[in-house]
Every structure is written in C-alpha cells, then in structure tokens.
mmCIF file of N, CA, C and O in Angstrom:
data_model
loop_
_atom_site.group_PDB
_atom_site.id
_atom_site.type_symbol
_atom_site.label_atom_id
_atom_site.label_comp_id
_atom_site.label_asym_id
_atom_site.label_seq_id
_atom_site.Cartn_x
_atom_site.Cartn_y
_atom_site.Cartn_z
ATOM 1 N N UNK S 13 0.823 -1.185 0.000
ATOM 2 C CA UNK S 13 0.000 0.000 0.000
ATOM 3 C C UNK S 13 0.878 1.265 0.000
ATOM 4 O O UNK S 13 0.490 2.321 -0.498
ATOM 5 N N UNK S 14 1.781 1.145 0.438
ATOM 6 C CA UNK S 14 2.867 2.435 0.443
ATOM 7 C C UNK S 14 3.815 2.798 -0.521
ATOM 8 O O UNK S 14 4.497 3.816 -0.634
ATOM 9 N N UNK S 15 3.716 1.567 -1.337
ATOM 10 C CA UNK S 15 4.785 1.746 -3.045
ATOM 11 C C UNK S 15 3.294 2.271 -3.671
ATOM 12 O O UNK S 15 3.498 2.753 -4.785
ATOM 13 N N UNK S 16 1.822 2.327 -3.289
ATOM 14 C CA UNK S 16 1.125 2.982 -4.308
ATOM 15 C C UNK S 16 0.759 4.416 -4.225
ATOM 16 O O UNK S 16 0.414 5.144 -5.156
ATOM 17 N N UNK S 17 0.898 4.738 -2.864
ATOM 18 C CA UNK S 17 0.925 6.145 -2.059
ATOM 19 C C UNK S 17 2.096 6.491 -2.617
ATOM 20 O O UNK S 17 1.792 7.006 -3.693
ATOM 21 N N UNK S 18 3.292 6.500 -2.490
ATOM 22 C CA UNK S 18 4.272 6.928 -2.787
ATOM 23 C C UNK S 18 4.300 7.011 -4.361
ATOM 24 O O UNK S 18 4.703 8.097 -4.777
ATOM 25 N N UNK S 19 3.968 6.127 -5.277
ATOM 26 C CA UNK S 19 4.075 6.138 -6.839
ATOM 27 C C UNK S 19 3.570 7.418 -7.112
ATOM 28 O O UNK S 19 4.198 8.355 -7.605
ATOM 29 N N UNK S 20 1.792 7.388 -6.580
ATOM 30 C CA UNK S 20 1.321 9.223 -6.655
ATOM 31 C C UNK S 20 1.596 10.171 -6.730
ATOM 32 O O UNK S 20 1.576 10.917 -7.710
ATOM 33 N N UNK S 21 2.175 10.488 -4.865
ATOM 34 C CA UNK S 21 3.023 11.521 -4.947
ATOM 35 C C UNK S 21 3.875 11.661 -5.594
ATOM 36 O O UNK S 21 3.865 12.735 -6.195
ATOM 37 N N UNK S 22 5.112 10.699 -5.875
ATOM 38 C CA UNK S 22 5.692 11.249 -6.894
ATOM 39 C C UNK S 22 5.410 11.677 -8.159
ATOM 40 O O UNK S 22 6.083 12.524 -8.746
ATOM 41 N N UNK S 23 4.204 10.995 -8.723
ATOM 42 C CA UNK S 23 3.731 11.464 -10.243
ATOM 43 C C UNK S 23 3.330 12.910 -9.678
ATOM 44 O O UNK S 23 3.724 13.849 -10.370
ATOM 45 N N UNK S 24 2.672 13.197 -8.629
ATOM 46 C CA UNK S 24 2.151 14.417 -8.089
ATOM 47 C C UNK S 24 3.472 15.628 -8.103
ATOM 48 O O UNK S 24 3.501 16.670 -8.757
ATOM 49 N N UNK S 25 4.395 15.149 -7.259
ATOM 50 C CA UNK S 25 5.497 16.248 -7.755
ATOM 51 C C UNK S 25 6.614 16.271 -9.001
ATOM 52 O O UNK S 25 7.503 17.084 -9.254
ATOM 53 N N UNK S 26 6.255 15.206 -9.585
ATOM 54 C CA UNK S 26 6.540 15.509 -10.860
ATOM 55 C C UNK S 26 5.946 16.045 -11.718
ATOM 56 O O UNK S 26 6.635 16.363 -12.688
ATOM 57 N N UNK S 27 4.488 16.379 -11.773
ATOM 58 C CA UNK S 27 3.986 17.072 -12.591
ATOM 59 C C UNK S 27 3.923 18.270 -12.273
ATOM 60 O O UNK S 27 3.725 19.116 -13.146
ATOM 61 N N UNK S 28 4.169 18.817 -10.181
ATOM 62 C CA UNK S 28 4.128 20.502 -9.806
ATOM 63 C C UNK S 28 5.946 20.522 -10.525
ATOM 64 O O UNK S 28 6.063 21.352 -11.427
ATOM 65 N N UNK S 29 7.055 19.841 -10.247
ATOM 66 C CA UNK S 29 8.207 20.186 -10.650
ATOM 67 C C UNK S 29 7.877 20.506 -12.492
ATOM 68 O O UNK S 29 8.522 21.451 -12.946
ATOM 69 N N UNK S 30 7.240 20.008 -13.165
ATOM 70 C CA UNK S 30 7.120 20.305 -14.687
ATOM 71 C C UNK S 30 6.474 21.688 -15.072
ATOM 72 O O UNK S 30 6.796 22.543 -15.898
ATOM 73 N N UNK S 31 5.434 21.589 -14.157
ATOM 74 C CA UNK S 31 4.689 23.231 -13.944
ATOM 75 C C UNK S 31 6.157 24.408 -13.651
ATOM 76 O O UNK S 31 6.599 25.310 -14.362
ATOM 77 N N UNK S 32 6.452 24.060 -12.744
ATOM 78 C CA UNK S 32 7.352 24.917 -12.257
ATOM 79 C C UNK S 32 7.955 25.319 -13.178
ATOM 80 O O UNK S 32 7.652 26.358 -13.763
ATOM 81 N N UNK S 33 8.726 24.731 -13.424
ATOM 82 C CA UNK S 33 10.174 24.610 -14.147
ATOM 83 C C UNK S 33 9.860 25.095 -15.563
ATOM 84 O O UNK S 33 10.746 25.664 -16.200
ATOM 85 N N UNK S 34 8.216 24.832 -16.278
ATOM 86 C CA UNK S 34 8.602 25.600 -17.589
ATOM 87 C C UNK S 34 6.963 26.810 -17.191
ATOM 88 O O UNK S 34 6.454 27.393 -18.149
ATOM 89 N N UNK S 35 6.479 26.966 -16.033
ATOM 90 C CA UNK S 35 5.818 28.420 -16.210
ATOM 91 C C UNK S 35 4.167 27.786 -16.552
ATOM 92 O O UNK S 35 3.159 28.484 -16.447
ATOM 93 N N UNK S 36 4.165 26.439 -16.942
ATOM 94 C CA UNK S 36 2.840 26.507 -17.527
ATOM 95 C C UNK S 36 1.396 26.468 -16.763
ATOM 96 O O UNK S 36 1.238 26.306 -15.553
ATOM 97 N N UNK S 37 0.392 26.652 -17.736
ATOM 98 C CA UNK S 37 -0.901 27.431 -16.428
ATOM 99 C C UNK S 37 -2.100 26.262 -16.191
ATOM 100 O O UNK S 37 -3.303 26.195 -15.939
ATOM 101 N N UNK S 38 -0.959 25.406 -16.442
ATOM 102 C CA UNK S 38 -2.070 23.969 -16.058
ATOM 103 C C UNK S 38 -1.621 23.380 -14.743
ATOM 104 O O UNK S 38 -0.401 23.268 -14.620
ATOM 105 N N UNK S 39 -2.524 22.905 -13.542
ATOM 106 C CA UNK S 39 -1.966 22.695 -12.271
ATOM 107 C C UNK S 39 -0.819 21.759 -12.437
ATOM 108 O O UNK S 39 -0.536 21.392 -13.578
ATOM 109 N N UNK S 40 -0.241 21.402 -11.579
ATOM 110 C CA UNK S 40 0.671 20.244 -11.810
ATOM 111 C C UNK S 40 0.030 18.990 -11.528
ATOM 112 O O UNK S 40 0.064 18.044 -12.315
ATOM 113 N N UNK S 41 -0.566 18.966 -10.394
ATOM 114 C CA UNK S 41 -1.190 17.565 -10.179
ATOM 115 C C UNK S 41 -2.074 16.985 -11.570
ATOM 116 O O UNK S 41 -2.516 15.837 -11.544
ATOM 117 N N UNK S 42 -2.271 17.797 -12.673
ATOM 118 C CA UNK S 42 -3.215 17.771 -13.956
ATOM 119 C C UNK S 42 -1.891 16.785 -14.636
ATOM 120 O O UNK S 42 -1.895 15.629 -15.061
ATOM 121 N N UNK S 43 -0.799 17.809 -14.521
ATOM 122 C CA UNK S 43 0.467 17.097 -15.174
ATOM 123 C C UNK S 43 0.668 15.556 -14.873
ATOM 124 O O UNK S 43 0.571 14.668 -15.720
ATOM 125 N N UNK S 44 1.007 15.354 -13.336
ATOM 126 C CA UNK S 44 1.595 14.463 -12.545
ATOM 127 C C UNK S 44 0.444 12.959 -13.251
ATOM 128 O O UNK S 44 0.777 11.809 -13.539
ATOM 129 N N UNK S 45 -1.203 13.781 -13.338
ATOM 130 C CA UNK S 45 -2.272 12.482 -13.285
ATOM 131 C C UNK S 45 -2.187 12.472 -14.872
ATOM 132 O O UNK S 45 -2.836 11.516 -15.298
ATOM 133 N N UNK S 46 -1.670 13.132 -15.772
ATOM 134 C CA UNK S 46 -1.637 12.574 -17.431
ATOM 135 C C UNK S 46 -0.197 11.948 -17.309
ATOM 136 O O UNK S 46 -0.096 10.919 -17.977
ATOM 137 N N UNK S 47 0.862 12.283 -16.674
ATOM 138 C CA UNK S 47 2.113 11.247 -16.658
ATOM 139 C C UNK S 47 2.062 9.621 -16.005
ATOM 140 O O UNK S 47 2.840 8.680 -16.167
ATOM 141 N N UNK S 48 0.770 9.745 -15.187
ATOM 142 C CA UNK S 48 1.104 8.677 -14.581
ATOM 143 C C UNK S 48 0.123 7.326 -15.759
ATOM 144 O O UNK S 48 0.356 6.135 -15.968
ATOM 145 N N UNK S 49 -1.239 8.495 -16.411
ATOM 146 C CA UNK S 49 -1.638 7.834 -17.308
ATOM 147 C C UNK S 49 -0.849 7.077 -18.316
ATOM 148 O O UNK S 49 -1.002 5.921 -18.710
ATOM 149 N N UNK S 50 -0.002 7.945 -18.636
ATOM 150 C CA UNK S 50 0.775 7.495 -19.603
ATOM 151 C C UNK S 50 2.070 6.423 -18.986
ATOM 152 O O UNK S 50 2.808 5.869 -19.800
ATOM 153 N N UNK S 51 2.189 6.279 -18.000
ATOM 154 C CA UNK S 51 3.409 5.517 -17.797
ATOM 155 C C UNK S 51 2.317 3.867 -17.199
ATOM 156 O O UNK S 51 2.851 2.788 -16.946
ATOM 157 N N UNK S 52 1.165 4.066 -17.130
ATOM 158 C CA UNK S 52 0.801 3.405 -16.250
ATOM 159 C C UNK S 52 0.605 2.067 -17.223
ATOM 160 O O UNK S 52 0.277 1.177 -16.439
ATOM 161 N N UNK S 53 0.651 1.554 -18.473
ATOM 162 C CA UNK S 53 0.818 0.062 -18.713
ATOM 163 C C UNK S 53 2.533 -0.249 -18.511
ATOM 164 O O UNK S 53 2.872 -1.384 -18.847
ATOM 165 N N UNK S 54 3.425 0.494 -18.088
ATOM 166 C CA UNK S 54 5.121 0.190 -17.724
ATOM 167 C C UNK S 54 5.074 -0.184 -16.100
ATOM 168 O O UNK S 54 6.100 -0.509 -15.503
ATOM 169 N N UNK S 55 3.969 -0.114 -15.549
ATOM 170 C CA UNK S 55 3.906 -0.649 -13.985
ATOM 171 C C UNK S 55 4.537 -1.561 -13.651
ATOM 172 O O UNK S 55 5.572 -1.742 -13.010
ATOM 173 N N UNK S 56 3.709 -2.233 -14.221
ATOM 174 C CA UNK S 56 4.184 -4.387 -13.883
ATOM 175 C C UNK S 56 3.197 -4.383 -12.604
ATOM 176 O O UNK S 56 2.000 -4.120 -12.487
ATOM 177 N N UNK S 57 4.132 -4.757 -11.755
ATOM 178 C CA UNK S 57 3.847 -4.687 -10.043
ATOM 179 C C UNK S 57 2.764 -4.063 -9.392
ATOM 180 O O UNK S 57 1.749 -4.387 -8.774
ATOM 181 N N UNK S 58 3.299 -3.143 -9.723
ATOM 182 C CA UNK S 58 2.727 -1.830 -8.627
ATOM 183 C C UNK S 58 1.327 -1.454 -9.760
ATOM 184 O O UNK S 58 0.949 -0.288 -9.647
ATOM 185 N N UNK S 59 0.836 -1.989 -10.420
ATOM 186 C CA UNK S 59 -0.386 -1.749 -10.642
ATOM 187 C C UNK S 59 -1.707 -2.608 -9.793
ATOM 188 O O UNK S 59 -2.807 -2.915 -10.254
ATOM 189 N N UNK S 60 -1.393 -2.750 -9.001
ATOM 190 C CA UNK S 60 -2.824 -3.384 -8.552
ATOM 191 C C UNK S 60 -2.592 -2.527 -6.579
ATOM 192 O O UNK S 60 -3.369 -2.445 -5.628
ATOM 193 N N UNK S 61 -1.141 -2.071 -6.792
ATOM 194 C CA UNK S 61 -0.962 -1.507 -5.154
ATOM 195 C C UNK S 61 -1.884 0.127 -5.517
ATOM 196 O O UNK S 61 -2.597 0.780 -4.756
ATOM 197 N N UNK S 62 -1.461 0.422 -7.132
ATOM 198 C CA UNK S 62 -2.069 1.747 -7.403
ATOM 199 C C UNK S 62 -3.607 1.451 -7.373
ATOM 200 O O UNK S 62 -4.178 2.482 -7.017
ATOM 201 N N UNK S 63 -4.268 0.697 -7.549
ATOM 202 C CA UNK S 63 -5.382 0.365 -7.970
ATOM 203 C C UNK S 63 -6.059 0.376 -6.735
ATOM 204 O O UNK S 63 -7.191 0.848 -6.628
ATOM 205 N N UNK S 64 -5.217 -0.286 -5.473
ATOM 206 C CA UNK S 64 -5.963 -0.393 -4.172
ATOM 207 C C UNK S 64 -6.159 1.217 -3.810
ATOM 208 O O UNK S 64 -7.262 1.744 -3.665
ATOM 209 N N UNK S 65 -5.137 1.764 -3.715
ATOM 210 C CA UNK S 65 -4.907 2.804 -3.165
ATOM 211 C C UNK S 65 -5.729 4.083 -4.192
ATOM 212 O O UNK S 65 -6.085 5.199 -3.812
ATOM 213 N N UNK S 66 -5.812 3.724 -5.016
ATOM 214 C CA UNK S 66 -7.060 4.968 -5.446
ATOM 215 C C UNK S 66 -8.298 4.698 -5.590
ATOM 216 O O UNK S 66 -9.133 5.588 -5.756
ATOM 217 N N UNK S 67 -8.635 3.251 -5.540
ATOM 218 C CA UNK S 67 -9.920 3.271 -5.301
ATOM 219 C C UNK S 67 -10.640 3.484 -3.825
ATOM 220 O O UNK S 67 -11.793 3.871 -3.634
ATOM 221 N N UNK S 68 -9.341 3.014 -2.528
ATOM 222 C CA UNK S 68 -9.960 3.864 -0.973
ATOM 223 C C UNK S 68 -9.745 5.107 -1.392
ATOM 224 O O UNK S 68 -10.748 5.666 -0.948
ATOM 225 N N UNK S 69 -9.060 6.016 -2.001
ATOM 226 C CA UNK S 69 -9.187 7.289 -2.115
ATOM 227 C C UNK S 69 -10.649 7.565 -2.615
ATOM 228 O O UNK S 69 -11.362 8.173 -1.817
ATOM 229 N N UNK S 70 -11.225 7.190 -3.878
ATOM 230 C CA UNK S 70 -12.339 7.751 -4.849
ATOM 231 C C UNK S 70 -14.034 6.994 -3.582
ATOM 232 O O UNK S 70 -15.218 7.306 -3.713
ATOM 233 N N UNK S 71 -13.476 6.101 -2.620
ATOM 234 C CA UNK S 71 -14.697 5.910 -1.530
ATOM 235 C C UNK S 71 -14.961 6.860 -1.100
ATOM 236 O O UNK S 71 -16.160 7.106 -0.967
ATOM 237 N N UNK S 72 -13.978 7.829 -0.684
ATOM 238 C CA UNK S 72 -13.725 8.450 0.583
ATOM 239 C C UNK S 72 -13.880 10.006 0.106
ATOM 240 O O UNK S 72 -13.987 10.896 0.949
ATOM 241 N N UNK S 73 -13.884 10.262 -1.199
ATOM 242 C CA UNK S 73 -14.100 11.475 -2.237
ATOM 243 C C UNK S 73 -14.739 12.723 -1.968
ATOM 244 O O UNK S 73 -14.397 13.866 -2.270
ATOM 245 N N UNK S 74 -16.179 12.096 -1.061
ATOM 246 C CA UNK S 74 -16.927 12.842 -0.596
ATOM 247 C C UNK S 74 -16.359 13.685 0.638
ATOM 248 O O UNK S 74 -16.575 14.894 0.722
ATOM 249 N N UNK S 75 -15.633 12.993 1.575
ATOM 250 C CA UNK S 75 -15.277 13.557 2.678
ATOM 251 C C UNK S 75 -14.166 14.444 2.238
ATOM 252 O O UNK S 75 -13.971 15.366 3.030
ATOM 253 N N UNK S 76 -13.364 14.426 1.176
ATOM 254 C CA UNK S 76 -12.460 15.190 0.716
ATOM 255 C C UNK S 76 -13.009 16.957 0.670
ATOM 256 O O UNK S 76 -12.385 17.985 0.933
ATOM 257 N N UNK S 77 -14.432 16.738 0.218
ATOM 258 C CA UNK S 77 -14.929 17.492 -0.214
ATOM 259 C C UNK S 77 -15.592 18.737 0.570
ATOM 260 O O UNK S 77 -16.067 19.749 0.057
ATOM 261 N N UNK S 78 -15.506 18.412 1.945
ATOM 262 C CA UNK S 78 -16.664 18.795 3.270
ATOM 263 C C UNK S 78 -15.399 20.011 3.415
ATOM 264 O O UNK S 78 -15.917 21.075 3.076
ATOM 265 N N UNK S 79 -14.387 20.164 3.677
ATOM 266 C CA UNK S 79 -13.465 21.263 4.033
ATOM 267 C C UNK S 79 -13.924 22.387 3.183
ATOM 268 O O UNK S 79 -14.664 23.317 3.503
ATOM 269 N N UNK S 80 -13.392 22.157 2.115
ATOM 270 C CA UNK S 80 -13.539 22.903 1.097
ATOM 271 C C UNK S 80 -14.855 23.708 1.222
ATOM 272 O O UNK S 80 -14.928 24.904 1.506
ATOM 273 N N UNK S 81 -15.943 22.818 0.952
ATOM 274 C CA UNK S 81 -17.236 23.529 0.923
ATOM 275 C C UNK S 81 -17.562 23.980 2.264
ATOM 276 O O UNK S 81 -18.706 24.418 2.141
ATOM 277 N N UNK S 82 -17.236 24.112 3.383
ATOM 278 C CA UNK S 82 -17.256 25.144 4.674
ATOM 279 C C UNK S 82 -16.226 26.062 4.387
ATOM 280 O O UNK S 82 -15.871 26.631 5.419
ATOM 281 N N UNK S 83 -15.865 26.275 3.803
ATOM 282 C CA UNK S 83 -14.676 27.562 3.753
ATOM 283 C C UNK S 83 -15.619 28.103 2.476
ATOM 284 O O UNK S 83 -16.209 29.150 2.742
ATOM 285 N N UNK S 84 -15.743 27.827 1.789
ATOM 286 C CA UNK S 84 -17.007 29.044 0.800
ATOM 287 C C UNK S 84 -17.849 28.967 1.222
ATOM 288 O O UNK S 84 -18.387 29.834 0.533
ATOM 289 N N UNK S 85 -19.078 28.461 2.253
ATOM 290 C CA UNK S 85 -19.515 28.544 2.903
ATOM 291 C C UNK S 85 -18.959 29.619 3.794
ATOM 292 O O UNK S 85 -19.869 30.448 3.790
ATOM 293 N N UNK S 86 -18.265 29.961 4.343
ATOM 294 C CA UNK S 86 -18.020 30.584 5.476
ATOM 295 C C UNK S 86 -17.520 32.096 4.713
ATOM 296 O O UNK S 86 -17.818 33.155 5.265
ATOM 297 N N UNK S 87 -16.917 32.091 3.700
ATOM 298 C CA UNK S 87 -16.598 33.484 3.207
ATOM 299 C C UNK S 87 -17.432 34.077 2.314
ATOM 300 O O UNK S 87 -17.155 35.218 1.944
ATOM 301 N N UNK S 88 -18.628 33.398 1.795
ATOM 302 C CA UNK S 88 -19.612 33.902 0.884
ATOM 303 C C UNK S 88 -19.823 35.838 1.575
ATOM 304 O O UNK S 88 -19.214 36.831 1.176
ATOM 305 N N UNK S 89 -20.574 35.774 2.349
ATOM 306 C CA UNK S 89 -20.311 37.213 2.348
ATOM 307 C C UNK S 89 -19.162 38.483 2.374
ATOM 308 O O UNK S 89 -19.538 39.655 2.357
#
C-alpha cells in the first residue's frame, strides 16, 4: 500500500516540478495524473498496489470534499 501512495506523490510532484520549471498554467497535479496515465501500462507490479490505493481514495471522495465547501460557505459574504 505504500509503493502505491508513494508512486502518486511522486507522479504528483513531478507534474508541480514540470509546472514549475517551464511556467505553464495547467496545475501540476493535472500534469503528474496525465504522466502517470501514460506511464501506467510500464507498472508491472505496482499496478494493482495503485489500484488499491485509489480506489480507498475515490470511496472516501466525498469527505475530501466537506473542508472545502465550509470555507465558501463561510466566506460567501
């Protein structure tokens, strides 16, 4: 479970380091999740640790979501 957490993040700061580094106005994590698309039939292994690990993420989606929407909630006026 932790080689699939970790695979993420790194696609995750590899796509803010690509942002960075050439200026462009697409988030990085946008970057990091089309690199990992693309690397993702070169897995082997670690495709079914990625598979666990984002599908408890996409359960849990909703609760991701509750922060966020109390903070515009809370600054609307």
């Amino acid at each position: 479970m932790l080689d699939g957490i970790a695979l993420l993040l790194l696609f995750q700061l590899l796509g803010e380091g690509i942002a960075y580094l050439f200026h462009l106005p697409i988030p990085g994590p946008v970057i990091g999740m089309v690199a990992l698309y693309l690397a993702y039939p070169q897995l082997g292994r670690l495709e079914p640790e990625v598979q666990r690990v984002a599908g408890g993420i996409l359960q849990n989606l909703g609760l991701l979501f509750v922060p966020a929407a109390v903070g515009v909630v809370m600054f609307l006026p």
